[in-house]
Coordinates of C-alpha atoms and ligand atoms in Angstrom, one line a residue:
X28 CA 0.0 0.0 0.0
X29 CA 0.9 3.4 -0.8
X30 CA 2.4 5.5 2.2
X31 CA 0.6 8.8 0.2
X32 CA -2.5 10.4 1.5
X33 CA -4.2 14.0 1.8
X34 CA -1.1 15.4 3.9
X35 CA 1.5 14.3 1.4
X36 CA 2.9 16.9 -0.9
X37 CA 1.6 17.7 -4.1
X38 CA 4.4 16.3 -6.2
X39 CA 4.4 13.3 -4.1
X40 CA 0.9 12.3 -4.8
X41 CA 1.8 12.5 -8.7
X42 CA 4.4 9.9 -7.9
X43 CA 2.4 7.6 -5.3
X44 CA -1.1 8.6 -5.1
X45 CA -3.2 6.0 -5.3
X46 CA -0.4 3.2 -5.7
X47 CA -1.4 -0.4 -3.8
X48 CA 1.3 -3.2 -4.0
X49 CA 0.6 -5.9 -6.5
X50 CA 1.0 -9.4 -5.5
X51 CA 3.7 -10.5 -8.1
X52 CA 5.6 -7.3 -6.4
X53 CA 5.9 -5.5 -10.0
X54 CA 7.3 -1.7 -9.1
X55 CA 4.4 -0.3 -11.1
X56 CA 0.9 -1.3 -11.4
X57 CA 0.5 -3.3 -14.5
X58 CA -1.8 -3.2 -17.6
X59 CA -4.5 -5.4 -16.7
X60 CA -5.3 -6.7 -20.3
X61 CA -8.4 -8.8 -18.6
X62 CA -12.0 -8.4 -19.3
X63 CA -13.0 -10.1 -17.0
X64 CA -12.3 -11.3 -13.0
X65 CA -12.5 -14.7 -11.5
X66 CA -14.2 -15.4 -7.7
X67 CA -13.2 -18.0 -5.6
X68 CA -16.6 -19.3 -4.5
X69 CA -20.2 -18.3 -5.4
X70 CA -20.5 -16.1 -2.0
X71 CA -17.6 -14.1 -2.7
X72 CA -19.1 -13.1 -6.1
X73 CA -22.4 -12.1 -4.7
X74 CA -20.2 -10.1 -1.8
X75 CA -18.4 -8.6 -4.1
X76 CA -21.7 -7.5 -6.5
X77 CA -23.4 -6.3 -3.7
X78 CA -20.4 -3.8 -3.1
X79 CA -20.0 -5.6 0.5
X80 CA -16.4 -7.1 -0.8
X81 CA -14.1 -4.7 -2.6
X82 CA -13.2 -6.9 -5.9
X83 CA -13.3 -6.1 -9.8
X84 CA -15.5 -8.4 -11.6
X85 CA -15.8 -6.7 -15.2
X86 CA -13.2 -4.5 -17.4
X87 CA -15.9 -1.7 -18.6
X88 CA -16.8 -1.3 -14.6
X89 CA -13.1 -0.9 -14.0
X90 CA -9.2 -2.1 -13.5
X91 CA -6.5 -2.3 -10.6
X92 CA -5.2 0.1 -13.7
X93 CA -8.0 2.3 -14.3
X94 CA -8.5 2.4 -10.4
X95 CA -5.0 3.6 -9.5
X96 CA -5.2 6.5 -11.7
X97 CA -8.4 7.3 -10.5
X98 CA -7.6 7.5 -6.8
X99 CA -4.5 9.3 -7.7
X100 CA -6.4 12.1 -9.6
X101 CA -9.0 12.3 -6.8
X102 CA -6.0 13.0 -4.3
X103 CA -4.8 15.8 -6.3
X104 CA -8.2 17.6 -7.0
X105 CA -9.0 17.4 -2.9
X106 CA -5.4 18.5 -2.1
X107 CA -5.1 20.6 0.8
X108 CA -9.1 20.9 1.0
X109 CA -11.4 20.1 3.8
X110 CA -15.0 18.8 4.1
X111 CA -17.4 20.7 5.8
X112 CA -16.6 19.3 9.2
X113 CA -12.6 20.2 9.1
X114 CA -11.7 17.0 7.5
X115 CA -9.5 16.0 4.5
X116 CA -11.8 16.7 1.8
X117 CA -12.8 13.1 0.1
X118 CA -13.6 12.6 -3.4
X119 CA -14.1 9.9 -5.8
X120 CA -13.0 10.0 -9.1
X121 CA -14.2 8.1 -12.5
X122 CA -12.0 7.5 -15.2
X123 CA -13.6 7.4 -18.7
X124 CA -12.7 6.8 -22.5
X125 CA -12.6 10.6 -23.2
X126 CA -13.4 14.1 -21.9
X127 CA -16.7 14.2 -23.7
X128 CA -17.8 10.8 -22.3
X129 CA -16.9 12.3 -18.7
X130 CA -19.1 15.2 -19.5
X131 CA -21.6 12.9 -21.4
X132 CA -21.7 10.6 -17.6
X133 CA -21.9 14.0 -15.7
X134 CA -25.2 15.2 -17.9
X135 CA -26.9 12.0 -18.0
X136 CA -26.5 11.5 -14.2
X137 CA -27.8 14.6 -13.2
X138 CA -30.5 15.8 -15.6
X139 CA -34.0 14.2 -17.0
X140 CA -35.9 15.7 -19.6
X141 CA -37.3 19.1 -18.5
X142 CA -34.3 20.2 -16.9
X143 CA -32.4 23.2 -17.9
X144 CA -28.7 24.0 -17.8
X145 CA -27.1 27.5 -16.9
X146 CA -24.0 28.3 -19.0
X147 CA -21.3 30.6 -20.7
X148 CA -20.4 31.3 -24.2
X149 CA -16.4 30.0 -25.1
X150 CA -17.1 26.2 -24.2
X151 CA -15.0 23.7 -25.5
X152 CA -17.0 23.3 -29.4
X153 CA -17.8 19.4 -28.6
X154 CA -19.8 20.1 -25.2
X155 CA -21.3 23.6 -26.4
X156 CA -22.3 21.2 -29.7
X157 CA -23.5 18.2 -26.9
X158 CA -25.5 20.9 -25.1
X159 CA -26.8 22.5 -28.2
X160 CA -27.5 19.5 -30.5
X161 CA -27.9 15.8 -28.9
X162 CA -28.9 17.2 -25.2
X163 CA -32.7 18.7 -26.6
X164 CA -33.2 15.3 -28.5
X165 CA -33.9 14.1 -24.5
X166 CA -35.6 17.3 -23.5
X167 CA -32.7 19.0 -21.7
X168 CA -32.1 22.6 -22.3
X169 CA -30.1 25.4 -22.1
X170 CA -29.7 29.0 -20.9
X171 CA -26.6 31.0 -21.7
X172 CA -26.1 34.2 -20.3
X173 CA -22.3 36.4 -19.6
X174 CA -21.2 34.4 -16.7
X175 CA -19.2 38.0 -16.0
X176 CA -22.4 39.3 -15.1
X177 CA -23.2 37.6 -11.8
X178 CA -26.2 39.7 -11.7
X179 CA -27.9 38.4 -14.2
X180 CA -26.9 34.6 -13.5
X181 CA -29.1 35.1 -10.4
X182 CA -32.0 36.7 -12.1
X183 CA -31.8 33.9 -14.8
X184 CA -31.6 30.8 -12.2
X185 CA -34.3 32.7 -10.2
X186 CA -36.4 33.6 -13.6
X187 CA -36.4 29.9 -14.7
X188 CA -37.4 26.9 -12.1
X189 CA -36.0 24.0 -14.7
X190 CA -33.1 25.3 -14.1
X191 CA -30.6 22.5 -12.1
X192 CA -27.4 22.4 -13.3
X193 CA -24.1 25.2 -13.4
X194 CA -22.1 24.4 -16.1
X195 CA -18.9 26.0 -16.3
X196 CA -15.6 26.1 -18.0
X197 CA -12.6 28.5 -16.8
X198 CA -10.1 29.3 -18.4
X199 CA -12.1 28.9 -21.9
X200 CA -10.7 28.0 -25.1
X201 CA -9.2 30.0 -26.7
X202 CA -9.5 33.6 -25.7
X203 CA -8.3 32.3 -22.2
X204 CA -11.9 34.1 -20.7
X205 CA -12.1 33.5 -17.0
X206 CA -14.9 33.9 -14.7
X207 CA -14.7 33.6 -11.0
X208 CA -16.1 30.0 -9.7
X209 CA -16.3 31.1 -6.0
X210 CA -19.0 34.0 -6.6
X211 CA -20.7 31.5 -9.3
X212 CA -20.6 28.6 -7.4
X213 CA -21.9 30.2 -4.5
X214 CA -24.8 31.6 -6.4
X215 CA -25.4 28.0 -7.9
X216 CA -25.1 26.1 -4.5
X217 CA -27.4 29.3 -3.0
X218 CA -30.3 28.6 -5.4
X219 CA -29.9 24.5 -5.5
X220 CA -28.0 24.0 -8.3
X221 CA -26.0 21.3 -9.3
X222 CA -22.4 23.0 -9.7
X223 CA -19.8 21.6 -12.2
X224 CA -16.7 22.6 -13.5
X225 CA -14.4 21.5 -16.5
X226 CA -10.7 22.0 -15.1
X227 CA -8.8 20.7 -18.1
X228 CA -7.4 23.8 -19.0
X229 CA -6.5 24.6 -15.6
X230 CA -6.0 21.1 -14.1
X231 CA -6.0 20.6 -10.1
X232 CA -1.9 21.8 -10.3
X233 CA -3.1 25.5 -10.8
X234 CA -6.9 25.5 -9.4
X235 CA -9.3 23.5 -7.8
X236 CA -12.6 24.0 -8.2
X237 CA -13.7 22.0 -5.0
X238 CA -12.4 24.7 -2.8
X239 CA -15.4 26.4 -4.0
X240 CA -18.3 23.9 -2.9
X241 CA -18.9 22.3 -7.0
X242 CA -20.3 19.0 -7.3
X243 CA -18.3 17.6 -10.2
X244 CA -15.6 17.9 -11.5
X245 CA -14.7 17.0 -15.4
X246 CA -11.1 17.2 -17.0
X247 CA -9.7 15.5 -20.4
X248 CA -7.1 13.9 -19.3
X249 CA -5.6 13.8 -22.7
X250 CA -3.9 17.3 -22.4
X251 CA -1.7 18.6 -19.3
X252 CA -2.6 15.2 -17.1
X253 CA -0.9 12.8 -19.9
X254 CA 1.2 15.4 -20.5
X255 CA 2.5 13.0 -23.7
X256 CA -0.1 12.9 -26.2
X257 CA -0.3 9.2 -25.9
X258 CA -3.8 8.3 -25.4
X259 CA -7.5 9.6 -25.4
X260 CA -9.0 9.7 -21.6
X261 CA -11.4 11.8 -19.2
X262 CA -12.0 12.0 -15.8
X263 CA -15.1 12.8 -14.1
X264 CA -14.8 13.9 -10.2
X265 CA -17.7 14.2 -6.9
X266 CA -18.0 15.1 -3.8
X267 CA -21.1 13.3 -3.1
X268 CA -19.3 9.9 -2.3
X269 CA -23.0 8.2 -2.4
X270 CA -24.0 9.4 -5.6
X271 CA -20.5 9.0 -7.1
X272 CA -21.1 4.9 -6.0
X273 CA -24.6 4.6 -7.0
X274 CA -26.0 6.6 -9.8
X275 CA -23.0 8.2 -11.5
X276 CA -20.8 4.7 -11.3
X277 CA -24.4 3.3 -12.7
X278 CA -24.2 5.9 -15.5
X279 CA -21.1 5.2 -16.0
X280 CA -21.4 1.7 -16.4
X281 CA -24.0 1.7 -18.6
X282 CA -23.2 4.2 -21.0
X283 CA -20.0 2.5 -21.6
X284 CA -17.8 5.5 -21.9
X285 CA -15.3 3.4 -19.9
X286 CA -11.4 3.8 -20.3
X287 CA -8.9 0.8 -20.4
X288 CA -5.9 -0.2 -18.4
X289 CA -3.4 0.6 -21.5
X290 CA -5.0 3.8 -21.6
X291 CA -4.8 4.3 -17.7
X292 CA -1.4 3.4 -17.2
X293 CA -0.1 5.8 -19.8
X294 CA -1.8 8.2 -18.5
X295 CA -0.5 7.1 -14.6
X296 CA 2.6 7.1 -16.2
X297 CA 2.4 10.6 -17.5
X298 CA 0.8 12.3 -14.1
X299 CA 4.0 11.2 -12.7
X300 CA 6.0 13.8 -14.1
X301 CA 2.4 16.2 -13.9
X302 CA 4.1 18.7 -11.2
X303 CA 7.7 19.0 -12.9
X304 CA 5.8 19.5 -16.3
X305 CA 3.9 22.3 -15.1
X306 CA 6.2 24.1 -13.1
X307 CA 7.7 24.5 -16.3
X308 CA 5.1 24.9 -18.7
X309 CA 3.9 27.8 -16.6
X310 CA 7.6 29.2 -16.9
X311 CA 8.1 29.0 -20.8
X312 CA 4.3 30.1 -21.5
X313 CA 4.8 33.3 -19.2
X314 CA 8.2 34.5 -21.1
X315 CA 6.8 33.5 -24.9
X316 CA 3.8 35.8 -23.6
X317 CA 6.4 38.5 -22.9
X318 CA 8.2 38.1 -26.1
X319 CA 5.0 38.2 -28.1
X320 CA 3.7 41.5 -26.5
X321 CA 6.5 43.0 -27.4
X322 CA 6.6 41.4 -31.5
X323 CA 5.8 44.0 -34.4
X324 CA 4.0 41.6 -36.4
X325 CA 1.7 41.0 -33.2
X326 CA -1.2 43.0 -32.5
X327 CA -2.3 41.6 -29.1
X328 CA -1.5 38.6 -26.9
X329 CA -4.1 37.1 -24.7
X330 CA -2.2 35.8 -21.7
X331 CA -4.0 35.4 -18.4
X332 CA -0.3 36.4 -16.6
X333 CA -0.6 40.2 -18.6
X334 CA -2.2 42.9 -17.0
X335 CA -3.5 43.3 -19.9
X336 CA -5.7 40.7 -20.3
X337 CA -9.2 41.3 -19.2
X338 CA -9.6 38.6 -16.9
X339 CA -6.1 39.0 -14.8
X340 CA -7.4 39.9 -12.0
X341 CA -9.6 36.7 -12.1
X342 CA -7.4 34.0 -13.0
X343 CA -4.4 35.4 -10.4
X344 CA -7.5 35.1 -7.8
X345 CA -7.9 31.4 -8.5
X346 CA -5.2 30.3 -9.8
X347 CA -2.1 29.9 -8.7
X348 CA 0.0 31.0 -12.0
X349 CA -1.4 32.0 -15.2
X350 CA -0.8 28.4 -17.0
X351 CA 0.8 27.2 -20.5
X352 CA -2.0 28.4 -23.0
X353 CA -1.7 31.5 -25.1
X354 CA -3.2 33.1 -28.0
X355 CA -2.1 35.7 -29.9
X356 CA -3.4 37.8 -33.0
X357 CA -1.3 38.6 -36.3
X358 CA -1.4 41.9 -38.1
X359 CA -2.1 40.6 -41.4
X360 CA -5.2 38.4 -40.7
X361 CA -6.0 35.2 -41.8
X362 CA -2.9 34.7 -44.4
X363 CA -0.6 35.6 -42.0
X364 CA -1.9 33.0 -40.0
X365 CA -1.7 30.4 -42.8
X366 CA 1.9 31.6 -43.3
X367 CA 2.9 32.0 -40.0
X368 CA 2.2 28.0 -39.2
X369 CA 3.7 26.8 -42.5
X370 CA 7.5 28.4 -41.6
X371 CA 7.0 26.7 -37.7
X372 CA 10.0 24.4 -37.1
X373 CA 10.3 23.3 -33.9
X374 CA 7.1 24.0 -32.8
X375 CA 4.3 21.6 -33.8
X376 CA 1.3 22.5 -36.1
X377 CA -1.4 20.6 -34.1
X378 CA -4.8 21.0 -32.6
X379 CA -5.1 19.5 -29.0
X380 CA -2.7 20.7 -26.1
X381 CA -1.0 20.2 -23.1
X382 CA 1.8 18.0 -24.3
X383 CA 5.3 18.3 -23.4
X384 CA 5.9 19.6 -27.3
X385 CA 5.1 22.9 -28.5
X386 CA 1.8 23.1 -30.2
X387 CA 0.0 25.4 -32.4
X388 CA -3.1 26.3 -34.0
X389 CA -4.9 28.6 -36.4
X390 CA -8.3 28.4 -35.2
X391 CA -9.3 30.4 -38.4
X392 CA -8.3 27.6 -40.9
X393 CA -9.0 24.6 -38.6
X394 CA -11.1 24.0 -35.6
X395 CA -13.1 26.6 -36.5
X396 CA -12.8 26.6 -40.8
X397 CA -16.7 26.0 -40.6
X398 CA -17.9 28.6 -38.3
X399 CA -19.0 31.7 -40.0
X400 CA -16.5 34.5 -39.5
X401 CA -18.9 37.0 -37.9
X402 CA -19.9 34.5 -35.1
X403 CA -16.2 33.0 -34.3
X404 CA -15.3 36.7 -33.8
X405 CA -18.2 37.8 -31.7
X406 CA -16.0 35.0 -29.5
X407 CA -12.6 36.5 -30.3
X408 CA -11.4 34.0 -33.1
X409 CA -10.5 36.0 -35.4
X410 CA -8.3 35.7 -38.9
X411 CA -4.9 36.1 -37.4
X412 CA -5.4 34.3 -34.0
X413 CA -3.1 31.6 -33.1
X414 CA -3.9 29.2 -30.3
X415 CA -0.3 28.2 -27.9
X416 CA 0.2 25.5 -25.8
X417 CA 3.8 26.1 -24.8
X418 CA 5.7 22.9 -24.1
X419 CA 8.3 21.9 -21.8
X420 CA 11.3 22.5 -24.5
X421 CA 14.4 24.8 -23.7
X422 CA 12.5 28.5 -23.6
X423 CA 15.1 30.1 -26.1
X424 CA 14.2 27.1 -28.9
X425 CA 10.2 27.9 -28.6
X426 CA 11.3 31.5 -29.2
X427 CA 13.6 31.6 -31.7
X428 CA 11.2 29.3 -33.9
X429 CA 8.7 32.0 -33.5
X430 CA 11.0 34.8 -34.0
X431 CA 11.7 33.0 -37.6
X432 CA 8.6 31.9 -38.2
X433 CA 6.9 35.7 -37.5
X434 CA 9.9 37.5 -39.7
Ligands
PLP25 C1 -11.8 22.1 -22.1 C2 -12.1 20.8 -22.8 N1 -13.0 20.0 -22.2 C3 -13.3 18.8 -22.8 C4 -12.6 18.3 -23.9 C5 -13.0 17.0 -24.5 O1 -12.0 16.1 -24.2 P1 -11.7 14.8 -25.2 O2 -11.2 15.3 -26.5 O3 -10.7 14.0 -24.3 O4 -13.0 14.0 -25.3 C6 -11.6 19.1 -24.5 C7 -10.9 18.7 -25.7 O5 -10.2 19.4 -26.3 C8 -11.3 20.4 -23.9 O6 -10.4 21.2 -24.4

């Protein structure tokens, strides 16, 4: 058994949380390529189906693997928190096939048809298109109002008596908007809400949401908690141990957006090096944001760490450095965008982020080539933005491939 619990340091838990020794003694916990789990008698499979024996019994319901990573995860989300009655905040964590099927378990567990969900504008595209597209097939809808305007979040909640669920997503992709979880989530929690929040870009190194009383919280684990690009996963996180066992494990279960222990170890594998990598990320991404601001052939650099980005005062608030993603607009619009990623060298032309590599974007020409142009810039996309995840590479190599690629 792992000697790491809520008191152990941060970096620590990367390395340990959730770790149980293996009975063949392996160092690390192995792939479990098993679909299925054997009991020794016909008692200890009904204890272990009635949840009164701990025990795996099927691979979609879960892996020493999958279960490792998901305790470990859960350690680093409650870190340094408390419960209500002074103790170490406890929360269960459930590890799925992909971001969206961690939102998708979140939604289905919480909402039936006549409910309504309270959101923002800048969500990832492939929840705002779940929300917007599959969700009203089941009768769930949606309310979107400036989750700036606390104001007006209460009069809609109060205005509106289907609505149950706070959906929100902070930093958002990718204008880097933030909006401040502790006066939302008290607003949600005040009126009866059920409060989430998607942490991916964030992750639980720079903020954690549970500080401020959410219910659930959802990350792709695919970026910044792999770390190396190697595999597809989400996470969904509660603080409601109960419902976490019953209903959302049921969910879960039965929607089949389970992961796999290949998956899980890689990504177990990455969140060992997860502290290291972001103490550095944060590092490069803050002096590429200085380097920008001051480029000729840049007309504006949205950077949580600048004073000039509108949210600063936010995002230093809640989290505890400004993070690795940056965007930046180029003077000559969308050919200079085109341009720009065509003469990139070192650093990698590539949607997705949080990798220990360099990569870039050009929202304009990519993710969002089928979005009209006046509504991607009512969001800030415009021509000439490029999206940044800066990697983990020596600083002065990410630079000088920009400076090359911008002359
Ligand atoms: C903020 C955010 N949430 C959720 C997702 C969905 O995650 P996945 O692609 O792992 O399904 C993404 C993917 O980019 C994302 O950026």
């Amino acid at each position: 058994m792992s000697g790491a619990n809520n008191s152990t340091g941060f970096d620590t838990l990367c390395i340990h949380g959730g770790h149980k020794a293996e009975n063949n003694r392996a160092h690390l916990t192995p792939i479990y390529a098993t679909s299925t789990y054997t009991f020794d008698s016909a008692e200890q499979g009904i204890a272990v189906f009635k949840g009164e024996e701990q025990g795996y019994i099927y691979g979609r319901f879960g892996s020493p693997t999958t279960n490792e990573v998901e305790e470990k995860i859960a350690l680093l989300e409650a870190y340094g928190l408390q419960d209500g009655a002074g103790n170490p905040l406890q929360l269960k964590a459930i590890l799925h096939a992909s971001g969206m099927a961690a939102i998708t378990t979140m939604l289905l567990a919480n909402l039936q048809a006549g409910d309504t969900i309270i959101t923002h504008h800048s969500l990832y595209g492939g929840t705002q298109e779940m929300i917007d597209k599959i969700l009203p097939n089941i009768g769930i809808r949606v309310t979107i109002v400036d989750f700036h305007d606390t104001a007006s979040v209460e009069a809609a909640i109060k205005a509106d008596k289907s609505i149950r669920l706070m959906y929100i997503e902070t930093p958002a992709n990718p204008t880097l908007q933030c909006v401040d979880m502790q006066a939302l989530a008290a607003i949600g929690k005040a009126n009866g809400l059920i409060v989430c929040a998607d942490n991916t870009f964030a992750t639980p190194y720079l903020q954690q949401p549970f500080k401020y009383d959410v219910d659930f919280v959802m990350h792709s684990t695919t970026k910044f908690l792999n770390g190396h690009g190697t595999a597809i996963g989400g996470i969904l996180v509660g603080r409601d141990l109960e419902k976490m066992k019953t209903t959302v494990t049921k969910t879960h279960r039965l929607l089949g957006g389970n992961s796999n222990s290949f998956e899980a170890f890689l990504l177990n594998n990455g969140l060992r090096t997860f502290a290291l990598r972001m103490e550095r990320h944060c590092s490069n991404a803050e002096k590429v944001a200085q380097f920008l601001e001051q480029h000729p052939a840049v007309t504006k650099v949205n950077y949580l760490g600048l004073s000039s980005h509108p949210d600063h005062a936010i995002a230093m608030r809640q989290m505890k450095h400004a993070g690795a993603m940056l965007s930046f607009e180029l003077k000559g619009g969308f050919d200079a965008g085109t341009r720009f990623i065509n003469k990139l060298k070192l650093c990698i032309s590539a949607v997705s982020l949080g990798t220990c590599d360099t990569l870039i974007s050009h929202p304009a020409s990519t993710t969002h080539f089928g979005v009209k142009k006046e509504d991607r810039e009512r969001f800030g996309i415009t021509d000439g933005l490029i999206r940044m995840s800066v990697g983990i590479e020596n600083v002065e190599d990410i630079i000088n491939d920009l400076k090359q690629a911008l002359n």
